[in-house]
Amino acid sequence: GEAEEAEGEAGTEAEAEGAPWRFRTVLEVSPERLTLVGLSGFDRRVVTVRYDGAEFFEETESGVPDGFGGAQLLQDLQLIYWPAAAIAASLPPGFRLEEAGGERRLLHGGTAVVRIRCAGPVRMRGRCEYEAAQGSRRMTIDSRDAEP
């Protein structure tokens, strides 16, 4: 099939080690490149990630809580939105992905290390809740297609 381009936005409320953080992400995907931008406060760019299949670029401003740098955000968004089969095929030994209904669990040695719950039939439209092991990081993401 033809390669597709997609763009989406998400308002995110996050918590890392008990510290709250609100931000907005804009994700653009094309056959040539993936770009993720995190905006905080007055639409100030605080995280930028670009990946073209060969080179990875990340820039994170000071003040971004630990655990929410560009590479970590991209990894989390992949766990939430990428097709389960693609994730499962790329997991390191000892990890397993389970999916049932709107819930995904990433397991390591049989123990859930990430839990993701998404409402609605399409993950890219609606609310997803992400929780890392022992509640060390949480995100509530309300996503939608970007405005034309």
mmCIF file with all atom_site columns, C-alpha atoms in Angstrom:
data_model
loop_
_atom_site.group_PDB
_atom_site.id
_atom_site.type_symbol
_atom_site.label_atom_id
_atom_site.label_alt_id
_atom_site.label_comp_id
_atom_site.label_asym_id
_atom_site.label_entity_id
_atom_site.label_seq_id
_atom_site.pdbx_PDB_ins_code
_atom_site.Cartn_x
_atom_site.Cartn_y
_atom_site.Cartn_z
_atom_site.occupancy
_atom_site.B_iso_or_equiv
_atom_site.pdbx_formal_charge
_atom_site.auth_seq_id
_atom_site.auth_comp_id
_atom_site.auth_asym_id
_atom_site.auth_atom_id
_atom_site.pdbx_PDB_model_num
ATOM 1   C CA . GLY A 1 1   ? 0.000   0.000   0.000  1.00 0.00 ? 1   GLY A CA 1
ATOM 2   C CA . GLU A 1 2   ? 0.915   3.636   -0.210 1.00 0.00 ? 2   GLU A CA 1
ATOM 3   C CA . ALA A 1 3   ? 2.858   5.200   2.625  1.00 0.00 ? 3   ALA A CA 1
ATOM 4   C CA . GLU A 1 4   ? 0.727   7.554   4.662  1.00 0.00 ? 4   GLU A CA 1
ATOM 5   C CA . GLU A 1 5   ? 1.328   10.827  6.413  1.00 0.00 ? 5   GLU A CA 1
ATOM 6   C CA . ALA A 1 6   ? -0.349  11.523  9.716  1.00 0.00 ? 6   ALA A CA 1
ATOM 7   C CA . GLU A 1 7   ? -0.382  14.323  12.230 1.00 0.00 ? 7   GLU A CA 1
ATOM 8   C CA . GLY A 1 8   ? -1.891  14.299  15.680 1.00 0.00 ? 8   GLY A CA 1
ATOM 9   C CA . GLU A 1 9   ? -1.996  16.382  18.826 1.00 0.00 ? 9   GLU A CA 1
ATOM 10  C CA . ALA A 1 10  ? -2.352  15.363  22.435 1.00 0.00 ? 10  ALA A CA 1
ATOM 11  C CA . GLY A 1 11  ? -2.873  17.250  25.657 1.00 0.00 ? 11  GLY A CA 1
ATOM 12  C CA . THR A 1 12  ? -1.002  15.358  28.357 1.00 0.00 ? 12  THR A CA 1
ATOM 13  C CA . GLU A 1 13  ? -1.099  15.441  32.125 1.00 0.00 ? 13  GLU A CA 1
ATOM 14  C CA . ALA A 1 14  ? 1.877   13.580  33.508 1.00 0.00 ? 14  ALA A CA 1
ATOM 15  C CA . GLU A 1 15  ? 3.463   12.739  36.817 1.00 0.00 ? 15  GLU A CA 1
ATOM 16  C CA . ALA A 1 16  ? 7.027   11.583  37.439 1.00 0.00 ? 16  ALA A CA 1
ATOM 17  C CA . GLU A 1 17  ? 8.056   10.610  40.963 1.00 0.00 ? 17  GLU A CA 1
ATOM 18  C CA . GLY A 1 18  ? 5.044   12.551  42.268 1.00 0.00 ? 18  GLY A CA 1
ATOM 19  C CA . ALA A 1 19  ? 5.806   15.810  40.400 1.00 0.00 ? 19  ALA A CA 1
ATOM 20  C CA . PRO A 1 20  ? 2.974   16.895  38.041 1.00 0.00 ? 20  PRO A CA 1
ATOM 21  C CA . TRP A 1 21  ? 3.686   18.246  34.553 1.00 0.00 ? 21  TRP A CA 1
ATOM 22  C CA . ARG A 1 22  ? 1.263   19.368  31.819 1.00 0.00 ? 22  ARG A CA 1
ATOM 23  C CA . PHE A 1 23  ? 2.272   19.624  28.192 1.00 0.00 ? 23  PHE A CA 1
ATOM 24  C CA . ARG A 1 24  ? 0.988   19.303  24.646 1.00 0.00 ? 24  ARG A CA 1
ATOM 25  C CA . THR A 1 25  ? 2.583   17.072  22.061 1.00 0.00 ? 25  THR A CA 1
ATOM 26  C CA . VAL A 1 26  ? 2.424   17.350  18.299 1.00 0.00 ? 26  VAL A CA 1
ATOM 27  C CA . LEU A 1 27  ? 3.403   14.228  16.376 1.00 0.00 ? 27  LEU A CA 1
ATOM 28  C CA . GLU A 1 28  ? 3.973   14.223  12.618 1.00 0.00 ? 28  GLU A CA 1
ATOM 29  C CA . VAL A 1 29  ? 4.664   10.995  10.747 1.00 0.00 ? 29  VAL A CA 1
ATOM 30  C CA . SER A 1 30  ? 5.561   10.761  7.061  1.00 0.00 ? 30  SER A CA 1
ATOM 31  C CA . PRO A 1 31  ? 7.354   8.118   4.992  1.00 0.00 ? 31  PRO A CA 1
ATOM 32  C CA . GLU A 1 32  ? 10.576  10.144  5.409  1.00 0.00 ? 32  GLU A CA 1
ATOM 33  C CA . ARG A 1 33  ? 10.499  11.222  9.037  1.00 0.00 ? 33  ARG A CA 1
ATOM 34  C CA . LEU A 1 34  ? 8.874   11.156  12.450 1.00 0.00 ? 34  LEU A CA 1
ATOM 35  C CA . THR A 1 35  ? 8.831   14.433  14.399 1.00 0.00 ? 35  THR A CA 1
ATOM 36  C CA . LEU A 1 36  ? 7.632   14.811  17.982 1.00 0.00 ? 36  LEU A CA 1
ATOM 37  C CA . VAL A 1 37  ? 7.422   18.235  19.630 1.00 0.00 ? 37  VAL A CA 1
ATOM 38  C CA . GLY A 1 38  ? 6.500   18.807  23.272 1.00 0.00 ? 38  GLY A CA 1
ATOM 39  C CA . LEU A 1 39  ? 5.085   22.222  24.137 1.00 0.00 ? 39  LEU A CA 1
ATOM 40  C CA . SER A 1 40  ? 4.710   23.551  27.656 1.00 0.00 ? 40  SER A CA 1
ATOM 41  C CA . GLY A 1 41  ? 3.094   26.641  29.086 1.00 0.00 ? 41  GLY A CA 1
ATOM 42  C CA . PHE A 1 42  ? 2.703   29.335  26.478 1.00 0.00 ? 42  PHE A CA 1
ATOM 43  C CA . ASP A 1 43  ? 3.361   26.913  23.602 1.00 0.00 ? 43  ASP A CA 1
ATOM 44  C CA . ARG A 1 44  ? 7.085   27.037  24.363 1.00 0.00 ? 44  ARG A CA 1
ATOM 45  C CA . ARG A 1 45  ? 8.951   24.136  22.744 1.00 0.00 ? 45  ARG A CA 1
ATOM 46  C CA . VAL A 1 46  ? 10.558  22.034  25.485 1.00 0.00 ? 46  VAL A CA 1
ATOM 47  C CA . VAL A 1 47  ? 11.122  18.688  23.740 1.00 0.00 ? 47  VAL A CA 1
ATOM 48  C CA . THR A 1 48  ? 12.000  17.954  20.106 1.00 0.00 ? 48  THR A CA 1
ATOM 49  C CA . VAL A 1 49  ? 12.598  14.521  18.586 1.00 0.00 ? 49  VAL A CA 1
ATOM 50  C CA . ARG A 1 50  ? 13.255  13.744  14.934 1.00 0.00 ? 50  ARG A CA 1
ATOM 51  C CA . TYR A 1 51  ? 13.946  10.331  13.471 1.00 0.00 ? 51  TYR A CA 1
ATOM 52  C CA . ASP A 1 52  ? 14.388  9.555   9.770  1.00 0.00 ? 52  ASP A CA 1
ATOM 53  C CA . GLY A 1 53  ? 15.127  5.834   10.026 1.00 0.00 ? 53  GLY A CA 1
ATOM 54  C CA . ALA A 1 54  ? 18.872  6.384   10.301 1.00 0.00 ? 54  ALA A CA 1
ATOM 55  C CA . GLU A 1 55  ? 19.533  9.422   12.484 1.00 0.00 ? 55  GLU A CA 1
ATOM 56  C CA . PHE A 1 56  ? 17.936  10.225  15.829 1.00 0.00 ? 56  PHE A CA 1
ATOM 57  C CA . PHE A 1 57  ? 17.899  13.849  17.063 1.00 0.00 ? 57  PHE A CA 1
ATOM 58  C CA . GLU A 1 58  ? 16.717  14.864  20.525 1.00 0.00 ? 58  GLU A CA 1
ATOM 59  C CA . GLU A 1 59  ? 16.673  18.228  22.272 1.00 0.00 ? 59  GLU A CA 1
ATOM 60  C CA . THR A 1 60  ? 15.215  18.680  25.753 1.00 0.00 ? 60  THR A CA 1
ATOM 61  C CA . GLU A 1 61  ? 15.068  22.020  27.572 1.00 0.00 ? 61  GLU A CA 1
ATOM 62  C CA . SER A 1 62  ? 15.906  22.373  31.257 1.00 0.00 ? 62  SER A CA 1
ATOM 63  C CA . GLY A 1 63  ? 12.886  22.080  33.526 1.00 0.00 ? 63  GLY A CA 1
ATOM 64  C CA . VAL A 1 64  ? 11.513  18.969  31.824 1.00 0.00 ? 64  VAL A CA 1
ATOM 65  C CA . PRO A 1 65  ? 11.042  16.359  34.579 1.00 0.00 ? 65  PRO A CA 1
ATOM 66  C CA . ASP A 1 66  ? 13.242  13.256  34.552 1.00 0.00 ? 66  ASP A CA 1
ATOM 67  C CA . GLY A 1 67  ? 11.519  10.525  32.583 1.00 0.00 ? 67  GLY A CA 1
ATOM 68  C CA . PHE A 1 68  ? 9.953   12.893  30.050 1.00 0.00 ? 68  PHE A CA 1
ATOM 69  C CA . GLY A 1 69  ? 12.845  13.558  27.709 1.00 0.00 ? 69  GLY A CA 1
ATOM 70  C CA . GLY A 1 70  ? 12.268  13.103  24.009 1.00 0.00 ? 70  GLY A CA 1
ATOM 71  C CA . ALA A 1 71  ? 13.548  9.532   23.692 1.00 0.00 ? 71  ALA A CA 1
ATOM 72  C CA . GLN A 1 72  ? 11.447  8.344   26.651 1.00 0.00 ? 72  GLN A CA 1
ATOM 73  C CA . LEU A 1 73  ? 8.319   10.127  25.369 1.00 0.00 ? 73  LEU A CA 1
ATOM 74  C CA . LEU A 1 74  ? 8.786   8.579   21.938 1.00 0.00 ? 74  LEU A CA 1
ATOM 75  C CA . GLN A 1 75  ? 9.196   5.118   23.462 1.00 0.00 ? 75  GLN A CA 1
ATOM 76  C CA . ASP A 1 76  ? 6.056   5.596   25.578 1.00 0.00 ? 76  ASP A CA 1
ATOM 77  C CA . LEU A 1 77  ? 4.029   6.824   22.593 1.00 0.00 ? 77  LEU A CA 1
ATOM 78  C CA . GLN A 1 78  ? 5.167   3.806   20.574 1.00 0.00 ? 78  GLN A CA 1
ATOM 79  C CA . LEU A 1 79  ? 3.947   1.486   23.341 1.00 0.00 ? 79  LEU A CA 1
ATOM 80  C CA . ILE A 1 80  ? 0.599   3.273   23.357 1.00 0.00 ? 80  ILE A CA 1
ATOM 81  C CA . TYR A 1 81  ? -0.083  3.770   19.645 1.00 0.00 ? 81  TYR A CA 1
ATOM 82  C CA . TRP A 1 82  ? 2.053   1.475   17.465 1.00 0.00 ? 82  TRP A CA 1
ATOM 83  C CA . PRO A 1 83  ? 0.513   -1.795  16.254 1.00 0.00 ? 83  PRO A CA 1
ATOM 84  C CA . ALA A 1 84  ? 0.929   -4.496  18.900 1.00 0.00 ? 84  ALA A CA 1
ATOM 85  C CA . ALA A 1 85  ? 2.570   -6.911  16.433 1.00 0.00 ? 85  ALA A CA 1
ATOM 86  C CA . ALA A 1 86  ? 5.270   -4.341  15.570 1.00 0.00 ? 86  ALA A CA 1
ATOM 87  C CA . ILE A 1 87  ? 6.010   -3.724  19.255 1.00 0.00 ? 87  ILE A CA 1
ATOM 88  C CA . ALA A 1 88  ? 6.086   -7.420  20.119 1.00 0.00 ? 88  ALA A CA 1
ATOM 89  C CA . ALA A 1 89  ? 8.536   -8.135  17.288 1.00 0.00 ? 89  ALA A CA 1
ATOM 90  C CA . SER A 1 90  ? 11.000  -5.538  18.601 1.00 0.00 ? 90  SER A CA 1
ATOM 91  C CA . LEU A 1 91  ? 10.966  -6.370  22.316 1.00 0.00 ? 91  LEU A CA 1
ATOM 92  C CA . PRO A 1 92  ? 14.157  -7.583  23.979 1.00 0.00 ? 92  PRO A CA 1
ATOM 93  C CA . PRO A 1 93  ? 14.304  -11.102 25.453 1.00 0.00 ? 93  PRO A CA 1
ATOM 94  C CA . GLY A 1 94  ? 12.275  -11.496 28.639 1.00 0.00 ? 94  GLY A CA 1
ATOM 95  C CA . PHE A 1 95  ? 9.649   -8.919  27.630 1.00 0.00 ? 95  PHE A CA 1
ATOM 96  C CA . ARG A 1 96  ? 6.148   -9.688  26.356 1.00 0.00 ? 96  ARG A CA 1
ATOM 97  C CA . LEU A 1 97  ? 3.227   -7.488  25.261 1.00 0.00 ? 97  LEU A CA 1
ATOM 98  C CA . GLU A 1 98  ? -0.347  -8.493  26.075 1.00 0.00 ? 98  GLU A CA 1
ATOM 99  C CA . GLU A 1 99  ? -3.336  -6.743  24.550 1.00 0.00 ? 99  GLU A CA 1
ATOM 100 C CA . ALA A 1 100 ? -6.998  -7.257  25.355 1.00 0.00 ? 100 ALA A CA 1
ATOM 101 C CA . GLY A 1 101 ? -9.698  -4.784  24.414 1.00 0.00 ? 101 GLY A CA 1
ATOM 102 C CA . GLY A 1 102 ? -8.429  -1.289  25.126 1.00 0.00 ? 102 GLY A CA 1
ATOM 103 C CA . GLU A 1 103 ? -5.699  -2.436  27.517 1.00 0.00 ? 103 GLU A CA 1
ATOM 104 C CA . ARG A 1 104 ? -2.041  -3.234  26.903 1.00 0.00 ? 104 ARG A CA 1
ATOM 105 C CA . ARG A 1 105 ? 0.422   -4.599  29.422 1.00 0.00 ? 105 ARG A CA 1
ATOM 106 C CA . LEU A 1 106 ? 4.162   -4.778  28.942 1.00 0.00 ? 106 LEU A CA 1
ATOM 107 C CA . LEU A 1 107 ? 5.485   -7.679  30.978 1.00 0.00 ? 107 LEU A CA 1
ATOM 108 C CA . HIS A 1 108 ? 9.020   -8.473  32.064 1.00 0.00 ? 108 HIS A CA 1
ATOM 109 C CA . GLY A 1 109 ? 9.466   -11.949 33.454 1.00 0.00 ? 109 GLY A CA 1
ATOM 110 C CA . GLY A 1 110 ? 5.707   -12.217 33.996 1.00 0.00 ? 110 GLY A CA 1
ATOM 111 C CA . THR A 1 111 ? 5.432   -8.935  35.935 1.00 0.00 ? 111 THR A CA 1
ATOM 112 C CA . ALA A 1 112 ? 3.617   -5.939  34.433 1.00 0.00 ? 112 ALA A CA 1
ATOM 113 C CA . VAL A 1 113 ? 6.061   -3.034  34.085 1.00 0.00 ? 113 VAL A CA 1
ATOM 114 C CA . VAL A 1 114 ? 3.709   -0.790  32.046 1.00 0.00 ? 114 VAL A CA 1
ATOM 115 C CA . ARG A 1 115 ? -0.090  -0.683  31.899 1.00 0.00 ? 115 ARG A CA 1
ATOM 116 C CA . ILE A 1 116 ? -1.955  1.259   29.208 1.00 0.00 ? 116 ILE A CA 1
ATOM 117 C CA . ARG A 1 117 ? -5.726  1.733   29.003 1.00 0.00 ? 117 ARG A CA 1
ATOM 118 C CA . CYS A 1 118 ? -7.348  3.442   26.002 1.00 0.00 ? 118 CYS A CA 1
ATOM 119 C CA . ALA A 1 119 ? -11.005 4.351   25.646 1.00 0.00 ? 119 ALA A CA 1
ATOM 120 C CA . GLY A 1 120 ? -12.734 4.088   22.292 1.00 0.00 ? 120 GLY A CA 1
ATOM 121 C CA . PRO A 1 121 ? -12.126 1.973   19.214 1.00 0.00 ? 121 PRO A CA 1
ATOM 122 C CA . VAL A 1 122 ? -9.320  4.141   17.744 1.00 0.00 ? 122 VAL A CA 1
ATOM 123 C CA . ARG A 1 123 ? -6.277  4.706   19.972 1.00 0.00 ? 123 ARG A CA 1
ATOM 124 C CA . MET A 1 124 ? -5.241  7.942   18.211 1.00 0.00 ? 124 MET A CA 1
ATOM 125 C CA . ARG A 1 125 ? -8.572  9.578   19.053 1.00 0.00 ? 125 ARG A CA 1
ATOM 126 C CA . GLY A 1 126 ? -9.547  9.720   22.687 1.00 0.00 ? 126 GLY A CA 1
ATOM 127 C CA . ARG A 1 127 ? -8.078  9.175   26.118 1.00 0.00 ? 127 ARG A CA 1
ATOM 128 C CA . CYS A 1 128 ? -5.249  6.812   27.003 1.00 0.00 ? 128 CYS A CA 1
ATOM 129 C CA . GLU A 1 129 ? -3.849  6.291   30.475 1.00 0.00 ? 129 GLU A CA 1
ATOM 130 C CA . TYR A 1 130 ? -0.244  5.123   30.865 1.00 0.00 ? 130 TYR A CA 1
ATOM 131 C CA . GLU A 1 131 ? 1.286   3.908   34.112 1.00 0.00 ? 131 GLU A CA 1
ATOM 132 C CA . ALA A 1 132 ? 4.837   2.649   34.595 1.00 0.00 ? 132 ALA A CA 1
ATOM 133 C CA . ALA A 1 133 ? 5.749   0.103   37.271 1.00 0.00 ? 133 ALA A CA 1
ATOM 134 C CA . GLN A 1 134 ? 4.946   1.077   40.845 1.00 0.00 ? 134 GLN A CA 1
ATOM 135 C CA . GLY A 1 135 ? 3.398   4.335   39.613 1.00 0.00 ? 135 GLY A CA 1
ATOM 136 C CA . SER A 1 136 ? 6.826   5.918   38.984 1.00 0.00 ? 136 SER A CA 1
ATOM 137 C CA . ARG A 1 137 ? 5.469   7.663   35.862 1.00 0.00 ? 137 ARG A CA 1
ATOM 138 C CA . ARG A 1 138 ? 1.870   8.289   34.831 1.00 0.00 ? 138 ARG A CA 1
ATOM 139 C CA . MET A 1 139 ? 0.349   10.028  31.834 1.00 0.00 ? 139 MET A CA 1
ATOM 140 C CA . THR A 1 140 ? -3.213  10.787  30.811 1.00 0.00 ? 140 THR A CA 1
ATOM 141 C CA . ILE A 1 141 ? -3.285  11.602  27.103 1.00 0.00 ? 141 ILE A CA 1
ATOM 142 C CA . ASP A 1 142 ? -6.247  13.129  25.274 1.00 0.00 ? 142 ASP A CA 1
ATOM 143 C CA . SER A 1 143 ? -5.419  12.845  21.580 1.00 0.00 ? 143 SER A CA 1
ATOM 144 C CA . ARG A 1 144 ? -7.027  13.896  18.316 1.00 0.00 ? 144 ARG A CA 1
ATOM 145 C CA . ASP A 1 145 ? -6.126  14.404  14.691 1.00 0.00 ? 145 ASP A CA 1
ATOM 146 C CA . ALA A 1 146 ? -4.413  17.735  14.132 1.00 0.00 ? 146 ALA A CA 1
ATOM 147 C CA . GLU A 1 147 ? -6.560  20.559  12.758 1.00 0.00 ? 147 GLU A CA 1
ATOM 148 C CA . PRO A 1 148 ? -6.157  20.952  8.970  1.00 0.00 ? 148 PRO A CA 1
#
